[in-house]
Short mmCIF file of N, CA and C in Angstrom, two decimals:
data_model
loop_
_atom_site.label_atom_id
_atom_site.label_comp_id
_atom_site.label_asym_id
_atom_site.label_seq_id
_atom_site.Cartn_x
_atom_site.Cartn_y
_atom_site.Cartn_z
N MET A 276 0.84 -1.18 0.00
CA MET A 276 0.00 0.00 0.00
C MET A 276 0.89 1.25 0.00
N ALA A 277 0.58 2.17 -0.88
CA ALA A 277 1.38 3.39 -0.99
C ALA A 277 1.13 4.30 0.20
N LYS A 278 2.21 4.97 0.62
CA LYS A 278 2.12 5.91 1.73
C LYS A 278 1.37 7.15 1.26
N GLU A 279 0.46 7.65 2.09
CA GLU A 279 -0.28 8.86 1.73
C GLU A 279 0.65 10.06 1.85
N LEU A 280 0.64 10.87 0.81
CA LEU A 280 1.52 12.04 0.77
C LEU A 280 0.78 13.27 1.26
N PRO A 281 1.49 14.20 1.90
CA PRO A 281 0.86 15.44 2.36
C PRO A 281 0.31 16.25 1.18
N ALA A 282 -0.77 16.97 1.43
CA ALA A 282 -1.36 17.82 0.39
C ALA A 282 -0.50 19.05 0.14
N CYS A 283 0.15 19.56 1.17
CA CYS A 283 0.95 20.78 1.07
C CYS A 283 2.33 20.46 0.48
N PRO A 284 2.72 21.14 -0.61
CA PRO A 284 4.03 20.88 -1.21
C PRO A 284 5.21 21.17 -0.28
N VAL A 285 5.08 22.19 0.56
CA VAL A 285 6.16 22.50 1.50
C VAL A 285 6.32 21.36 2.50
N GLU A 286 5.20 20.85 3.00
CA GLU A 286 5.24 19.72 3.93
C GLU A 286 5.84 18.48 3.26
N MET A 287 5.52 18.28 1.99
CA MET A 287 6.06 17.14 1.25
C MET A 287 7.58 17.24 1.16
N THR A 288 8.07 18.43 0.82
CA THR A 288 9.52 18.64 0.71
C THR A 288 10.19 18.42 2.06
N LEU A 289 9.59 18.97 3.11
CA LEU A 289 10.16 18.81 4.46
C LEU A 289 10.15 17.35 4.88
N GLN A 290 9.15 16.61 4.47
CA GLN A 290 9.09 15.18 4.80
C GLN A 290 10.27 14.45 4.17
N LEU A 291 10.67 14.87 2.98
CA LEU A 291 11.77 14.20 2.27
C LEU A 291 13.14 14.65 2.74
N ILE A 292 13.31 15.93 3.03
CA ILE A 292 14.65 16.44 3.37
C ILE A 292 14.64 17.26 4.65
N GLY A 293 13.65 17.05 5.49
CA GLY A 293 13.42 17.94 6.62
C GLY A 293 14.28 17.70 7.84
N ASN A 294 15.37 17.00 7.71
CA ASN A 294 16.28 16.96 8.86
C ASN A 294 17.67 17.37 8.41
N ARG A 295 18.44 17.78 9.35
CA ARG A 295 19.76 18.33 9.08
C ARG A 295 20.63 17.34 8.31
N TRP A 296 20.55 16.08 8.63
CA TRP A 296 21.44 15.09 8.02
C TRP A 296 21.14 14.90 6.55
N LYS A 297 19.88 14.82 6.18
CA LYS A 297 19.53 14.58 4.77
C LYS A 297 19.99 15.73 3.89
N VAL A 298 19.83 16.94 4.37
CA VAL A 298 20.27 18.10 3.59
C VAL A 298 21.79 18.05 3.40
N LEU A 299 22.52 17.69 4.45
CA LEU A 299 23.98 17.61 4.34
C LEU A 299 24.42 16.45 3.44
N ILE A 300 23.70 15.35 3.48
CA ILE A 300 24.00 14.22 2.59
C ILE A 300 23.80 14.65 1.14
N ILE A 301 22.68 15.32 0.86
CA ILE A 301 22.43 15.81 -0.49
C ILE A 301 23.52 16.79 -0.92
N ARG A 302 23.86 17.71 -0.02
CA ARG A 302 24.93 18.68 -0.32
C ARG A 302 26.19 17.96 -0.79
N ASP A 303 26.57 16.91 -0.07
CA ASP A 303 27.80 16.20 -0.39
C ASP A 303 27.67 15.36 -1.66
N LEU A 304 26.50 14.78 -1.89
CA LEU A 304 26.32 13.96 -3.09
C LEU A 304 26.12 14.80 -4.35
N LEU A 305 25.82 16.09 -4.20
CA LEU A 305 25.74 16.96 -5.38
C LEU A 305 27.09 17.04 -6.07
N GLU A 306 28.17 16.80 -5.33
CA GLU A 306 29.52 16.81 -5.89
C GLU A 306 29.83 15.53 -6.66
N GLY A 307 29.03 14.48 -6.44
CA GLY A 307 29.25 13.21 -7.14
C GLY A 307 29.12 12.03 -6.19
N THR A 308 29.30 10.86 -6.72
CA THR A 308 29.18 9.61 -5.98
C THR A 308 30.16 9.58 -4.82
N LYS A 309 29.69 9.08 -3.69
CA LYS A 309 30.55 8.96 -2.51
C LYS A 309 30.33 7.60 -1.85
N ARG A 310 31.37 7.15 -1.18
CA ARG A 310 31.29 5.91 -0.40
C ARG A 310 30.78 6.25 0.99
N PHE A 311 30.33 5.23 1.71
CA PHE A 311 29.77 5.42 3.04
C PHE A 311 30.73 6.17 3.95
N GLY A 312 31.98 5.73 3.98
CA GLY A 312 32.98 6.36 4.84
C GLY A 312 33.23 7.82 4.50
N GLU A 313 33.21 8.13 3.21
CA GLU A 313 33.38 9.52 2.79
C GLU A 313 32.23 10.38 3.27
N LEU A 314 31.01 9.85 3.16
CA LEU A 314 29.84 10.59 3.64
C LEU A 314 29.90 10.79 5.14
N LYS A 315 30.26 9.74 5.86
CA LYS A 315 30.32 9.85 7.32
C LYS A 315 31.30 10.94 7.74
N LYS A 316 32.43 11.00 7.06
CA LYS A 316 33.44 12.00 7.38
C LYS A 316 32.99 13.40 6.99
N SER A 317 32.40 13.56 5.82
CA SER A 317 32.04 14.89 5.34
C SER A 317 30.79 15.45 5.99
N VAL A 318 29.86 14.59 6.40
CA VAL A 318 28.63 15.06 7.02
C VAL A 318 28.90 15.60 8.42
N GLY A 319 29.82 15.00 9.12
CA GLY A 319 30.18 15.52 10.44
C GLY A 319 29.82 14.58 11.57
N LEU A 320 29.34 15.12 12.65
CA LEU A 320 29.11 14.35 13.88
C LEU A 320 27.83 13.52 13.80
N ILE A 321 27.82 12.57 12.89
CA ILE A 321 26.68 11.67 12.71
C ILE A 321 27.14 10.26 13.04
N THR A 322 26.29 9.51 13.72
CA THR A 322 26.64 8.13 14.02
C THR A 322 26.42 7.27 12.78
N GLN A 323 27.08 6.13 12.76
CA GLN A 323 26.94 5.20 11.64
C GLN A 323 25.48 4.76 11.50
N LYS A 324 24.83 4.52 12.64
CA LYS A 324 23.44 4.07 12.64
C LYS A 324 22.51 5.13 12.03
N VAL A 325 22.69 6.38 12.42
CA VAL A 325 21.83 7.46 11.92
C VAL A 325 22.11 7.71 10.43
N LEU A 326 23.37 7.65 10.02
CA LEU A 326 23.69 7.83 8.61
C LEU A 326 23.05 6.71 7.78
N THR A 327 23.18 5.48 8.24
CA THR A 327 22.58 4.34 7.54
C THR A 327 21.07 4.51 7.43
N GLN A 328 20.43 4.90 8.51
CA GLN A 328 18.98 5.09 8.52
C GLN A 328 18.56 6.16 7.51
N ASN A 329 19.26 7.29 7.50
CA ASN A 329 18.93 8.38 6.58
C ASN A 329 19.17 7.97 5.13
N LEU A 330 20.26 7.27 4.87
CA LEU A 330 20.54 6.81 3.51
C LEU A 330 19.46 5.84 3.03
N ARG A 331 19.02 4.95 3.90
CA ARG A 331 17.95 4.01 3.53
C ARG A 331 16.65 4.74 3.21
N GLU A 332 16.29 5.72 4.05
CA GLU A 332 15.07 6.49 3.82
C GLU A 332 15.15 7.25 2.49
N MET A 333 16.32 7.81 2.21
CA MET A 333 16.49 8.56 0.97
C MET A 333 16.47 7.65 -0.25
N GLU A 334 16.97 6.44 -0.10
CA GLU A 334 16.90 5.46 -1.19
C GLU A 334 15.45 5.06 -1.43
N GLU A 335 14.70 4.80 -0.35
CA GLU A 335 13.29 4.45 -0.47
C GLU A 335 12.47 5.56 -1.11
N SER A 336 12.87 6.82 -0.86
CA SER A 336 12.17 7.97 -1.43
C SER A 336 12.57 8.24 -2.88
N GLY A 337 13.57 7.54 -3.36
CA GLY A 337 14.01 7.73 -4.73
C GLY A 337 14.99 8.88 -4.93
N LEU A 338 15.58 9.37 -3.82
CA LEU A 338 16.50 10.50 -3.93
C LEU A 338 17.93 10.07 -4.25
N LEU A 339 18.27 8.83 -3.92
CA LEU A 339 19.61 8.34 -4.21
C LEU A 339 19.57 6.86 -4.53
N THR A 340 20.67 6.39 -5.12
CA THR A 340 20.81 4.97 -5.38
C THR A 340 22.01 4.46 -4.60
N ARG A 341 21.95 3.20 -4.29
CA ARG A 341 23.00 2.53 -3.51
C ARG A 341 23.51 1.37 -4.36
N LYS A 342 24.82 1.34 -4.58
CA LYS A 342 25.41 0.26 -5.36
C LYS A 342 26.42 -0.47 -4.50
N VAL A 343 26.19 -1.78 -4.33
CA VAL A 343 27.07 -2.61 -3.51
C VAL A 343 27.97 -3.42 -4.44
N TYR A 344 29.26 -3.38 -4.16
CA TYR A 344 30.23 -4.15 -4.93
C TYR A 344 30.61 -5.39 -4.14
N ALA A 345 30.67 -6.52 -4.82
CA ALA A 345 31.01 -7.79 -4.17
C ALA A 345 32.52 -7.88 -3.98
N GLU A 346 33.00 -7.14 -2.99
CA GLU A 346 34.43 -7.11 -2.68
C GLU A 346 34.60 -7.38 -1.19
N VAL A 347 35.82 -7.66 -0.81
CA VAL A 347 36.14 -7.80 0.61
C VAL A 347 37.21 -6.77 0.93
N PRO A 348 36.95 -5.82 1.81
CA PRO A 348 35.66 -5.56 2.45
C PRO A 348 34.66 -5.00 1.44
N PRO A 349 33.36 -5.13 1.74
CA PRO A 349 32.34 -4.65 0.80
C PRO A 349 32.46 -3.14 0.56
N ARG A 350 32.22 -2.74 -0.66
CA ARG A 350 32.24 -1.33 -1.01
C ARG A 350 30.83 -0.93 -1.42
N VAL A 351 30.36 0.20 -0.90
CA VAL A 351 29.03 0.69 -1.22
C VAL A 351 29.15 2.14 -1.67
N ASP A 352 28.60 2.42 -2.84
CA ASP A 352 28.60 3.78 -3.39
C ASP A 352 27.19 4.35 -3.36
N TYR A 353 27.09 5.64 -3.07
CA TYR A 353 25.81 6.34 -3.06
C TYR A 353 25.86 7.45 -4.08
N THR A 354 24.80 7.57 -4.88
CA THR A 354 24.71 8.56 -5.93
C THR A 354 23.31 9.14 -5.94
N LEU A 355 23.22 10.45 -6.13
CA LEU A 355 21.90 11.07 -6.26
C LEU A 355 21.24 10.61 -7.56
N THR A 356 19.95 10.39 -7.50
CA THR A 356 19.18 10.13 -8.70
C THR A 356 18.88 11.47 -9.37
N GLU A 357 18.24 11.43 -10.52
CA GLU A 357 17.84 12.67 -11.18
C GLU A 357 16.88 13.44 -10.26
N LEU A 358 16.00 12.71 -9.59
CA LEU A 358 15.07 13.33 -8.64
C LEU A 358 15.82 13.99 -7.49
N GLY A 359 16.82 13.30 -6.95
CA GLY A 359 17.62 13.86 -5.87
C GLY A 359 18.40 15.08 -6.33
N TYR A 360 18.94 15.00 -7.53
CA TYR A 360 19.71 16.13 -8.06
C TYR A 360 18.81 17.34 -8.32
N SER A 361 17.51 17.09 -8.53
CA SER A 361 16.59 18.21 -8.78
C SER A 361 16.42 19.09 -7.54
N LEU A 362 16.92 18.65 -6.39
CA LEU A 362 16.88 19.46 -5.17
C LEU A 362 17.99 20.52 -5.13
N LYS A 363 18.88 20.51 -6.11
CA LYS A 363 20.01 21.45 -6.13
C LYS A 363 19.57 22.91 -6.01
N PRO A 364 18.55 23.37 -6.74
CA PRO A 364 18.15 24.78 -6.59
C PRO A 364 17.72 25.13 -5.17
N ILE A 365 17.13 24.18 -4.46
CA ILE A 365 16.73 24.43 -3.07
C ILE A 365 17.97 24.62 -2.21
N LEU A 366 18.97 23.75 -2.38
CA LEU A 366 20.20 23.89 -1.60
C LEU A 366 20.96 25.15 -2.00
N ASP A 367 20.95 25.48 -3.29
CA ASP A 367 21.60 26.72 -3.73
C ASP A 367 20.95 27.92 -3.05
N SER A 368 19.63 27.92 -2.96
CA SER A 368 18.91 29.01 -2.29
C SER A 368 19.26 29.05 -0.80
N MET A 369 19.42 27.89 -0.19
CA MET A 369 19.79 27.84 1.22
C MET A 369 21.19 28.41 1.43
N ILE A 370 22.09 28.10 0.51
CA ILE A 370 23.46 28.64 0.59
C ILE A 370 23.42 30.16 0.47
N GLU A 371 22.67 30.64 -0.51
CA GLU A 371 22.58 32.09 -0.73
C GLU A 371 21.97 32.78 0.50
N TRP A 372 20.89 32.24 1.02
CA TRP A 372 20.23 32.85 2.17
C TRP A 372 21.13 32.79 3.41
N GLY A 373 21.76 31.63 3.64
CA GLY A 373 22.64 31.48 4.79
C GLY A 373 23.82 32.42 4.76
N THR A 374 24.38 32.60 3.57
CA THR A 374 25.51 33.53 3.41
C THR A 374 25.05 34.96 3.69
N SER A 375 23.91 35.32 3.14
CA SER A 375 23.36 36.67 3.36
C SER A 375 23.07 36.91 4.83
N TYR A 376 22.48 35.92 5.49
CA TYR A 376 22.16 36.04 6.91
C TYR A 376 23.43 36.21 7.73
N LYS A 377 24.41 35.38 7.44
CA LYS A 377 25.67 35.45 8.17
C LYS A 377 26.34 36.82 8.00
N ASN A 378 26.31 37.35 6.78
CA ASN A 378 26.88 38.66 6.51
C ASN A 378 26.10 39.76 7.22
N THR A 379 24.78 39.62 7.30
CA THR A 379 23.93 40.64 7.94
C THR A 379 24.18 40.71 9.44
N ILE A 380 24.27 39.55 10.09
CA ILE A 380 24.43 39.59 11.55
C ILE A 380 25.89 39.81 11.95
N SER A 381 26.81 39.67 11.01
CA SER A 381 28.23 39.87 11.32
C SER A 381 28.65 41.32 11.25
N THR A 382 27.78 42.17 10.67
CA THR A 382 28.17 43.58 10.50
C THR A 382 27.75 44.43 11.68
#
C-alpha cells in the first residue's frame, strides 16, 4: 500500500529532506558519488546508525541509489538520482540565504 503524501508541497519537501542530516547528505552527493565512509566523514558528527537510517530512507524515497560491490571488504557507493539532483536549486537558495544572513548579523 502506498504511503499517503501530504497535500501541502512545503510539507512534502520537508518530509523528504526535513532533517539536518539529509540536507547535508544531499549537499555532499551533489559533488558526485561517494562511499559510506566519505559521507560519514564529510557530514560531520553523525553516528553510523543514523547515517545508515537516513541513507535508507532517501533510497526508499528515490533520492539516491546505492550500489554494492562484491568485494572484501564490501564497497558501497551512493549517488543522487535525477530526482535527488533536482533538489540542487533548493540547496543553492539555502546557501545564498545562509551567506546573506551570516553577513547581515556579522556587521
